[in-house]
XYZ file of C-alpha atoms in Angstrom:
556
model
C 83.235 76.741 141.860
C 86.153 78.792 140.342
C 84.640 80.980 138.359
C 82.301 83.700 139.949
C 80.089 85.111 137.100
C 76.598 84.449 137.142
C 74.987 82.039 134.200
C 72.735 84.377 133.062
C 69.423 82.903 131.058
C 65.783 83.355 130.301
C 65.030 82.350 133.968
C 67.620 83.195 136.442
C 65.893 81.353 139.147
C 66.278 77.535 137.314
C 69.879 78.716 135.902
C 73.508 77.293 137.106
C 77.010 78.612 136.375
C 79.997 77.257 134.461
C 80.841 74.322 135.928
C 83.209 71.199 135.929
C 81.431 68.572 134.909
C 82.166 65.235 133.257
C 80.255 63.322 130.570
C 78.786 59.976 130.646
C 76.830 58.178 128.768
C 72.764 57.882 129.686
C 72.947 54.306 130.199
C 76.243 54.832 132.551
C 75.144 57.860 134.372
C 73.673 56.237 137.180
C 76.657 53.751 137.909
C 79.202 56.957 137.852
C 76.954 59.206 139.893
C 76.812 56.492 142.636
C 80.547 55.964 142.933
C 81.209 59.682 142.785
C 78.751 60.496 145.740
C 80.458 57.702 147.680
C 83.897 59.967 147.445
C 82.043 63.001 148.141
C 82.722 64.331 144.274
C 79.334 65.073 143.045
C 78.722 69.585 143.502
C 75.638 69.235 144.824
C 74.505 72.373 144.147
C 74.017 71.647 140.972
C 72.072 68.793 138.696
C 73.321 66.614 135.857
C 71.876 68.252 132.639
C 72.258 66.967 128.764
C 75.828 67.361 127.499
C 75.830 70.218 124.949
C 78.650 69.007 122.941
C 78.707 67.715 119.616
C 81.634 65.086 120.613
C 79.177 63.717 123.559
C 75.991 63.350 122.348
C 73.207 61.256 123.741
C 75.504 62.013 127.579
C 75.092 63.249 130.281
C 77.176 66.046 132.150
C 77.621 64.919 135.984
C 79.049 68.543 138.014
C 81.895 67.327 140.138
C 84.178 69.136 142.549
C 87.941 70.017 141.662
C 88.382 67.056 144.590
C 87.390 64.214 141.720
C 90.141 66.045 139.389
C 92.799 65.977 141.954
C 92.428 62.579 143.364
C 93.031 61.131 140.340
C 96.665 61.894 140.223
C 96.954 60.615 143.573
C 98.842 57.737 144.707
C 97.686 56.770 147.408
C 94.207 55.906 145.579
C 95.653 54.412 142.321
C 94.761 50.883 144.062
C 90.791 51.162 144.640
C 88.231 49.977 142.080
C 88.373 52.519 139.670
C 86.603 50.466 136.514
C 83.382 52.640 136.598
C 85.796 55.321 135.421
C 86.275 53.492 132.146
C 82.733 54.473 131.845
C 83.547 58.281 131.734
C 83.939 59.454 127.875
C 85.231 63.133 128.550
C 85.071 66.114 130.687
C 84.977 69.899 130.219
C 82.601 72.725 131.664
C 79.136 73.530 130.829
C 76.431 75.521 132.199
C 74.029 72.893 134.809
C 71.007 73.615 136.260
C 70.772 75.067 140.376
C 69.901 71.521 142.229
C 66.608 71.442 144.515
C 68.171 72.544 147.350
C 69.777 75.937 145.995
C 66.674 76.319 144.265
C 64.832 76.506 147.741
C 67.231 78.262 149.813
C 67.323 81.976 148.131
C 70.421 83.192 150.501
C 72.090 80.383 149.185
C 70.933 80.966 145.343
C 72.112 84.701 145.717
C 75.509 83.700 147.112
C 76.057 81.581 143.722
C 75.298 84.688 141.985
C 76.827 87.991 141.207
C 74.830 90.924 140.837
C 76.470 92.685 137.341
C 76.220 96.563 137.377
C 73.949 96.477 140.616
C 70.929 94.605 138.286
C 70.599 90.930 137.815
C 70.735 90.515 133.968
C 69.312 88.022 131.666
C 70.747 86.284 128.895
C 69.162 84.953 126.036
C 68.805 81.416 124.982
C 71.497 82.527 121.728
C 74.043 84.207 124.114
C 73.832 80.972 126.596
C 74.731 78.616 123.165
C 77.095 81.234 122.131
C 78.684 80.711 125.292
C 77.902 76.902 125.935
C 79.875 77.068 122.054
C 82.696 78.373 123.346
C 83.280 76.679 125.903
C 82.369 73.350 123.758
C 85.692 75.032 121.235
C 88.166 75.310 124.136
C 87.560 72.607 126.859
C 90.590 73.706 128.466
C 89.723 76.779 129.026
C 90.302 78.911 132.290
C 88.005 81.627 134.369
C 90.027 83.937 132.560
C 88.906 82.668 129.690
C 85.586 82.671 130.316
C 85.138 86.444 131.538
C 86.280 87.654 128.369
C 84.059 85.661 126.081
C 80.908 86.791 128.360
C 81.878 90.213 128.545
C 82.292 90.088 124.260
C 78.644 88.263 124.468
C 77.354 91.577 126.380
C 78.854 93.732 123.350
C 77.132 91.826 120.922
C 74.467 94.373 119.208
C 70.784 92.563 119.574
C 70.378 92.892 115.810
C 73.386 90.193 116.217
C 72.238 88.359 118.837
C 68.437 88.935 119.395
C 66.242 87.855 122.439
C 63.582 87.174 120.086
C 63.465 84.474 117.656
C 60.578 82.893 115.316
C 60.073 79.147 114.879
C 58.648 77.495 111.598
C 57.058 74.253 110.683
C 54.976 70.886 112.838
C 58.900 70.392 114.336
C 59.765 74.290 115.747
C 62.150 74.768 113.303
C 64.313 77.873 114.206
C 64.570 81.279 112.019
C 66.987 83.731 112.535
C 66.646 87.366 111.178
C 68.493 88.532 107.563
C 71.120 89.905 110.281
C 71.465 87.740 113.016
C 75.188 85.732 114.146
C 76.728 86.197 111.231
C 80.200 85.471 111.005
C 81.306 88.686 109.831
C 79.642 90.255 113.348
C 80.561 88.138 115.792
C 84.125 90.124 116.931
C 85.189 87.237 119.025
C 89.116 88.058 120.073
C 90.639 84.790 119.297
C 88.870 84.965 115.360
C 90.441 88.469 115.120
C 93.941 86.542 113.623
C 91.601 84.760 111.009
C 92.643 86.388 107.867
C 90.636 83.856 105.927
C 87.795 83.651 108.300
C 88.094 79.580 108.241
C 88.471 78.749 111.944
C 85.143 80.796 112.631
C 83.409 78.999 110.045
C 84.400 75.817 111.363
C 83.511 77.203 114.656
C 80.129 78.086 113.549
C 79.284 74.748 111.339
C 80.886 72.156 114.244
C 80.441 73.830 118.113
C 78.127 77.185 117.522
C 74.616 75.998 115.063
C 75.060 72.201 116.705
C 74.379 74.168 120.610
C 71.865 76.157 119.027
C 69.636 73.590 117.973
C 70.198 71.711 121.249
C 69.477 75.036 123.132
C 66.243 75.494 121.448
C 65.668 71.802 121.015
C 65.270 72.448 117.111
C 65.744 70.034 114.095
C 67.194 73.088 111.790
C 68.858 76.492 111.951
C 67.024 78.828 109.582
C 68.240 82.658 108.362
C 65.385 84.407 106.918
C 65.449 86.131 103.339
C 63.910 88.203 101.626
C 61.846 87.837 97.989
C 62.971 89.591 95.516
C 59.754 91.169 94.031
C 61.136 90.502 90.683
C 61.531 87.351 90.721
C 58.669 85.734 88.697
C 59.312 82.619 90.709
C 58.776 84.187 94.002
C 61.913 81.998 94.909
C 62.789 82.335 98.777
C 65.694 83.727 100.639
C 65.873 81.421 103.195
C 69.189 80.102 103.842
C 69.251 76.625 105.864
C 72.198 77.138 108.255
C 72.052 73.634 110.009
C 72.432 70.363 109.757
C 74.883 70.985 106.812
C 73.773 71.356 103.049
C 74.664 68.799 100.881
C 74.636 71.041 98.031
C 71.549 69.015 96.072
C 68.957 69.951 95.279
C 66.088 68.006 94.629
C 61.957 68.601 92.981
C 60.605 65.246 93.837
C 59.915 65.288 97.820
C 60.458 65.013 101.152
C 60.498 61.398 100.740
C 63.829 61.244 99.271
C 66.712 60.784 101.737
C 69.029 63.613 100.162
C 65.713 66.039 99.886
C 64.810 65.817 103.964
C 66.801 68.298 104.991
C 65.610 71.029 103.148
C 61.795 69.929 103.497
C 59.319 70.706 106.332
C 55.965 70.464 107.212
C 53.214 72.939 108.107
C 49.742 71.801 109.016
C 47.087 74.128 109.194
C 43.145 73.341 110.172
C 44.517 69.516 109.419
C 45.953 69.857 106.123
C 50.001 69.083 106.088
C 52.014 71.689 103.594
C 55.512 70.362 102.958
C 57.407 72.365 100.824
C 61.553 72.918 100.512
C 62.281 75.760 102.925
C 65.510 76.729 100.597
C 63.603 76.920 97.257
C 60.037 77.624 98.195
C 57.982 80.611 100.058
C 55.530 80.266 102.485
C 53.555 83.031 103.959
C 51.884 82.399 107.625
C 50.067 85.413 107.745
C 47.633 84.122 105.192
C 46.099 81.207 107.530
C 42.664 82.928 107.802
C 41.901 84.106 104.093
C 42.581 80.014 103.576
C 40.378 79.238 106.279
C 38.089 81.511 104.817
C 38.496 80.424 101.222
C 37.512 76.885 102.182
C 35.097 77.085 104.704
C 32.645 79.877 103.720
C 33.724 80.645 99.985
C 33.967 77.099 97.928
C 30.928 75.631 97.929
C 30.520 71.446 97.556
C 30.892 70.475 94.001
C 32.620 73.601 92.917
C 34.720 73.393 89.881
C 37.583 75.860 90.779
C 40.604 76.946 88.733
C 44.003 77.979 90.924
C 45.594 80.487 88.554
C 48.771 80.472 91.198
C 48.442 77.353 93.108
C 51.953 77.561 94.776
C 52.555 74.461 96.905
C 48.579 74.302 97.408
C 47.810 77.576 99.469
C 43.953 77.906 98.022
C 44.005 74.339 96.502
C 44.245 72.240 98.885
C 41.431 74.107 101.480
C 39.171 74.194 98.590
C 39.331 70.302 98.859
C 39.729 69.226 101.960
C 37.476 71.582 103.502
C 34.996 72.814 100.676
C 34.257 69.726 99.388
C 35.418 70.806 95.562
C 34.630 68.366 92.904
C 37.661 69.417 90.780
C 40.488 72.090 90.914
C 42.779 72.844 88.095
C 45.950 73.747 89.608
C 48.408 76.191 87.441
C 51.881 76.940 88.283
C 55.220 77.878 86.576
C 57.769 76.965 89.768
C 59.381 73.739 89.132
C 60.058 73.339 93.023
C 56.736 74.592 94.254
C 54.914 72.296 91.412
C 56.797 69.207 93.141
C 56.030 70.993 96.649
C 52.286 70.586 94.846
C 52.191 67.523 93.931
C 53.426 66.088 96.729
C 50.978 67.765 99.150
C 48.184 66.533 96.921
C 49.033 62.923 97.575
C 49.808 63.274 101.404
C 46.669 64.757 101.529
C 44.467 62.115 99.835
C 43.309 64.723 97.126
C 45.154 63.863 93.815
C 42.350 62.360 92.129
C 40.459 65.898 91.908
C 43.431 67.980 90.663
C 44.933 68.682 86.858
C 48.469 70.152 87.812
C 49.477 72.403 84.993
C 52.790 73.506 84.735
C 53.509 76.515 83.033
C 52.776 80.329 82.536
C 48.720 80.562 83.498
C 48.617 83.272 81.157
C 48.557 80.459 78.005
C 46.530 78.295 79.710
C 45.002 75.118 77.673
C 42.347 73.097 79.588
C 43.230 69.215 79.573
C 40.464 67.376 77.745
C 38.725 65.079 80.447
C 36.175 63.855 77.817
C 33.352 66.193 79.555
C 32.162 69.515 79.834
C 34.376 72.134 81.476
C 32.498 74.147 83.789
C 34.475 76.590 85.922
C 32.478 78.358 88.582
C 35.584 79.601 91.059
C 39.218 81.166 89.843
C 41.482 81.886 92.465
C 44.212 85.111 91.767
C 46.693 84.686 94.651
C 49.734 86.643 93.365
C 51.158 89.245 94.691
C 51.583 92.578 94.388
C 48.902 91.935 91.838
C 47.340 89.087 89.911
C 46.265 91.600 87.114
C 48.083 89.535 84.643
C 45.988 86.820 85.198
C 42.808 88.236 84.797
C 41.787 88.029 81.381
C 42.314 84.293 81.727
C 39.986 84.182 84.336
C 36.862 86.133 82.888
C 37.401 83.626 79.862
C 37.258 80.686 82.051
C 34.085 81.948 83.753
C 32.570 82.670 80.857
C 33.215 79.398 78.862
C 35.987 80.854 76.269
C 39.154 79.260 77.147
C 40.818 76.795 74.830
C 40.551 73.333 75.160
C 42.977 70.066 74.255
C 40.815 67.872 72.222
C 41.807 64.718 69.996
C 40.590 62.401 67.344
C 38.082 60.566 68.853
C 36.602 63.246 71.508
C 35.561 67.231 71.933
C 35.862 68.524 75.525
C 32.906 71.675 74.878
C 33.162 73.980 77.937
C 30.249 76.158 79.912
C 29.126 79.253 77.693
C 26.875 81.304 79.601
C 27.098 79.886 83.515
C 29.473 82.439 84.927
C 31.012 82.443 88.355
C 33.306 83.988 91.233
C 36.473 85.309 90.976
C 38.723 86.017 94.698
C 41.382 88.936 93.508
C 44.099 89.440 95.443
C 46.579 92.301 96.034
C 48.219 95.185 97.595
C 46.333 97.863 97.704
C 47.099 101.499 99.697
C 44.231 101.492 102.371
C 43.071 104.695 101.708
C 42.402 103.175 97.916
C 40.315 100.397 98.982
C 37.090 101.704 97.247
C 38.602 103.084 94.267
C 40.462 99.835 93.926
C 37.380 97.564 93.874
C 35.597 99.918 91.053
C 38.685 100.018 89.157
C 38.390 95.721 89.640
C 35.499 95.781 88.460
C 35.122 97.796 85.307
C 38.358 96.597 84.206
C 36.845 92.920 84.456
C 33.686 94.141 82.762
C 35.634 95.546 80.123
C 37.482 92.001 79.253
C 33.773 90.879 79.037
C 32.991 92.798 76.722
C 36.179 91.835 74.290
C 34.931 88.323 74.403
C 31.187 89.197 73.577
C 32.228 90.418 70.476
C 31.880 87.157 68.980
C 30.276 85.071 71.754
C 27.503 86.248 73.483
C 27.553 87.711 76.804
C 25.835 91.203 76.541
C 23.729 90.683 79.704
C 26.769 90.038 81.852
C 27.198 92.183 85.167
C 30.426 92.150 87.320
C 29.713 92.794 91.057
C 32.351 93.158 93.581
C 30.473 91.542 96.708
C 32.919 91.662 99.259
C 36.976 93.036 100.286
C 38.534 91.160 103.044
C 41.453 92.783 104.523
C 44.161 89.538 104.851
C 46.785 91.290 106.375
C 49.255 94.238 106.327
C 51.747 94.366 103.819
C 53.456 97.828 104.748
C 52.320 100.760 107.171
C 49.706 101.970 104.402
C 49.265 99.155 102.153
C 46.830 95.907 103.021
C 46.744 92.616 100.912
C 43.324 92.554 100.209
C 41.314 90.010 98.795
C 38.222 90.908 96.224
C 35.286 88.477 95.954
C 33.740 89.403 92.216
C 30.638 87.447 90.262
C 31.137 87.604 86.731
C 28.153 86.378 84.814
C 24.572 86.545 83.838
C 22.319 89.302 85.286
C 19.602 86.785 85.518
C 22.147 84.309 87.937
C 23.509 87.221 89.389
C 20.125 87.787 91.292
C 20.679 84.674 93.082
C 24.183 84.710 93.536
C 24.669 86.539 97.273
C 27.878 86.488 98.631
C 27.681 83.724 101.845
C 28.771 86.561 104.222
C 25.975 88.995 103.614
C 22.789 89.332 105.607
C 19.619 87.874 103.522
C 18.222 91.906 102.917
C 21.216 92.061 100.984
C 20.623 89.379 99.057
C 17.317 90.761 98.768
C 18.397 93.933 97.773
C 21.042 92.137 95.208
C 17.521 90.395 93.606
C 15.714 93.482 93.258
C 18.396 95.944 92.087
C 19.348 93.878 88.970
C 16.109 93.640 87.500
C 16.856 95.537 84.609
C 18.769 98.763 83.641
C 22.234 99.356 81.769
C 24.528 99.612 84.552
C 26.627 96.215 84.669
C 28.860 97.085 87.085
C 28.124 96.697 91.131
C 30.083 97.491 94.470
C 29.293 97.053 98.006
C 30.700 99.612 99.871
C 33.204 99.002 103.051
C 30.399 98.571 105.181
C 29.195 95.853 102.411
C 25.557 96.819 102.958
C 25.050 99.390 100.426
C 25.233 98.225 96.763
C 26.259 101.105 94.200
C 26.417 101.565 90.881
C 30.395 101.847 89.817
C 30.936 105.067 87.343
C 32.120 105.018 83.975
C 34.838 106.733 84.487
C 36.392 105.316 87.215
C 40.387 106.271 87.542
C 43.339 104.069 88.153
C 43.996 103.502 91.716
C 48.346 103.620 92.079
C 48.438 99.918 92.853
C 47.537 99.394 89.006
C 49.867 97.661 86.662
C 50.391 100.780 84.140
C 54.005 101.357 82.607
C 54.219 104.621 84.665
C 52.624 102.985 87.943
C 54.968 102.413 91.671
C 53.891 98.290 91.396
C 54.683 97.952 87.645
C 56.275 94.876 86.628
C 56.090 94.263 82.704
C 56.168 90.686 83.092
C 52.902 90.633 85.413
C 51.292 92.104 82.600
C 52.991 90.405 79.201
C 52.379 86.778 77.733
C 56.229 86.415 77.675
């Protein structure tokens, strides 16, 4: 073993060094092992390993001695069977694993490694492929060589190279951070000549993003992005860094040859979630408000209406696992509408679902040739689904225009109300104040309609906040569960996660009286009155307001 620096990975103990090694085919390895360990070639300190270049795949690299390399300029050997060399396809050095026998004898572990600055380090699964790279780019290189690139690799910044990594998707596919391995930041010395940066680009596409998926044993290569909070299509940043991009880009599915690449697959509590990784977000942190949603909130038979469907966040667990009768789906992202659509069929719910594409806001029911009752709207945008919510007290309360034709009249639900789950970011310490803001400024859309429909006895009750998750060091996405409707169904309408007293209470306290809008407290026990005068809280869409953007608010 020439080269005297220690391999350094995420477990020292099962780690090799750089060495010799040549590659073989699967199918061949055992034939060339044989004959090598009948000329005494084979290192034995080491174990054959999966080849970690792209120019051998599906081989095996076999660690020989420097004997193997010299014999075969030898003379006096040129007349032995040699055929089962044909079998070798190329040879190089690559990091192998410590054999059994290394692995048990620790004095002769320690003697294979070098202790670097008097502590025995640990490298990183990306600073082993950077490496294993390398190496992969300059098979010819010497020990020489070698120190240099691992003593650049122990330069690299972590916010270059980081220890920790995410994984998305059913297949572990791997997501760098905004800032990690980019070209501009890796310093290497023999890029530093690159004036046009091409040779580390083909670096990166052909030796580096190939090793890293092999390191990590992922299917794609992943750089995370932000959203822009502008963007009305909530359009992602992710940026697929490997297997190449063919530069398509398609809105009919993952079941499209030229479309797989960008597609993955999430399932959660049994229902799959493909969606294009490059075109359309998905959020993991909101797993349990779906859970939630569709276990305890939509109730069998439910008629629901998804103001901001997405690729089938609140959808889809309202069918699978509330047993929904019928969910009108609305959403103005071409991708995440095929993302929708898709997800519908591979989830055997298609039948139940009117996809409507287009701005929610100027929403026209499809006529099904039968009443429209809608007893559940979901408002899953973020920073705030304000902009939605006129739509949604009309649909609850039976206003909301309807496609008819000559020969039938869709009439829809005038006076059943129902629950509406508002979501947003809210500061923390404006949780309450939020929540009575929600609900007289719902009340107050009721009232706009009853001028000429009416709806005079109508109460709004906020029943419930769930936290979701946190969105910044003082702000929450919460989630508010609100009955709009009748005072008389209100009495009977307790939210599923209150004890029966409150229910009770619920049935007692709306017996009469002019106040029409309710809160439960944070503790969701005590049920107030909401003032008339309730102010603003600063997560409120107003021109002057931190979250204000116009077209949250507008029809345009």
């Amino acid at each position: 073993m020439k080269d005297n620096h220690m391999s350094r990975s995420t477990s020292t103990a099962s780690s090799g060094d750089d060495v010799q090694v040549i590659f073989v085919p699967k199918k061949n390895a055992k034939t060339v092992k044989t004959a090598l360990e009948g000329h005494g070639w084979i290192h034995k300190d080491f174990r054959m390993t999966a080849a970690i270049t792209e120019q051998h795949v599906d081989c095996l690299a076999i660690p020989v001695l420097s004997a193997y390399f010299e014999s075969s300029s030898s003379s006096s050997l040129q007349q032995e069977d040699y055929t089962w060399k044909d079998l070798i396809v190329g040879h190089g050095r690559q990091h192998c694993p410590f054999s059994t026998s290394v692995l048990g004898n620790r004095h002769k572990r320690q003697t294979l490694l070098v202790v670097i600055e008097s502590k025995e380090q640990q490298w990183s699964p990306l600073q082993q492929a950077l490496l294993a790279a390398l190496q992969s780019r300059f098979p010819q290189h010497d020990n020489n060589d070698t120190k240099d690139w691992r003593d650049q690799i122990d330069s690299l910044s972590t916010t270059t190279c980081p220890a920790k990594v995410e994984f998305l998707g059913d297949d572990n596919n791997l997501v760098l951070p905004p800032k990690a391995m980019l070209s501009c930041d890796l310093e290497l010395s023999f890029f530093k000549n690159d004036n046009n940066n091409n040779l580390q680009l083909l670096f990166m596409d052909h030796h580096l993003w190939p090793t890293v998926a092999r390191t990590f044993g992922c299917p794609r290569i992943l750089r995370k992005g932000g959203v822009d909070p502008n963007s009305r299509i909530r359009q992602t940043g992710y940026q697929l860094l490997w297997p190449p991009h063919d530069g398509t880009c398609s809105t009919s599915g993952p079941d499209l040859s030229h479309n797989k690449k960008n597609w993955i697959t999430v399932t959660e509590q049994g229902i799959r979630q493909s969606f294009d990784v490059t075109q359309v977000m998905f959020s993991r942190g909101n797993i349990s408000e779906k859970i939630r949603f569709g276990t305890k909130l939509v109730q069998e038979g439910d008629v629901l209406l998804d103001l901001y469907a997405g690729i089938g966040y609140y959808t889809l667990p309202a069918l699978v696992h509330g047993k929904a009768s019928h969910v009108y789906a609305c959403e103005w992202n071409p991708h995440a509408v095929a993302c929708l659509r898709y997800n519908l069929r591979d989830n055997h719910v298609h039948e139940c679902v009117d996809v409507m594409e287009g701005d929610c806001r100027n929403l026209v029911l499809p006529n099904n040739n039968k009443p429209v009752i809608i007893n559940r709207v979901s408002l899953g945008l973020l920073p705030s689904s304000q902009g939605g919510w006129r739509i949604a007290v009309q649909a609850v309360m039976g206003v909301l225009p309807v496609v008819e034709n000559d020969t039938s009249t869709t009439t829809l639900n005038s006076n059943g109300g129902g629950w509406l789950h508002v979501h947003g970011n809210v500061p923390v310490k404006e949780r309450d104040l939020w929540a009575a803001w929600l609900v007289r400024s719902l009340h107050n859309l009721v009232l706009q309609e009853t001028t000429q429909n009416r709806h005079d006895d109508w109460v709004v009750i906020c029943h419930h906040v769930e936290k979701v998750k946190s969105f910044a060091p003082t702000v929450n996405h919460f989630v508010a569960d609100v009955f709009v409707g009748p005072r008389e169904k209100a009495r009977k309408c307790a939210h599923p996660q209150h004890a029966t007293t409150t229910a009770n209470e619920l049935e007692q306290s709306l017996l009469g009286g002019e106040n029409c809008c309710y809160v439960y407290d944070s503790t969701g026990i005590q049920f107030v009155a909401c003032s008339a005068d309730v102010v603003a809280p600063s997560c409120a869409l107003t021109p002057d307001g931190p979250l204000h953007q116009e077209w949250m608010r507008g029809t345009d």
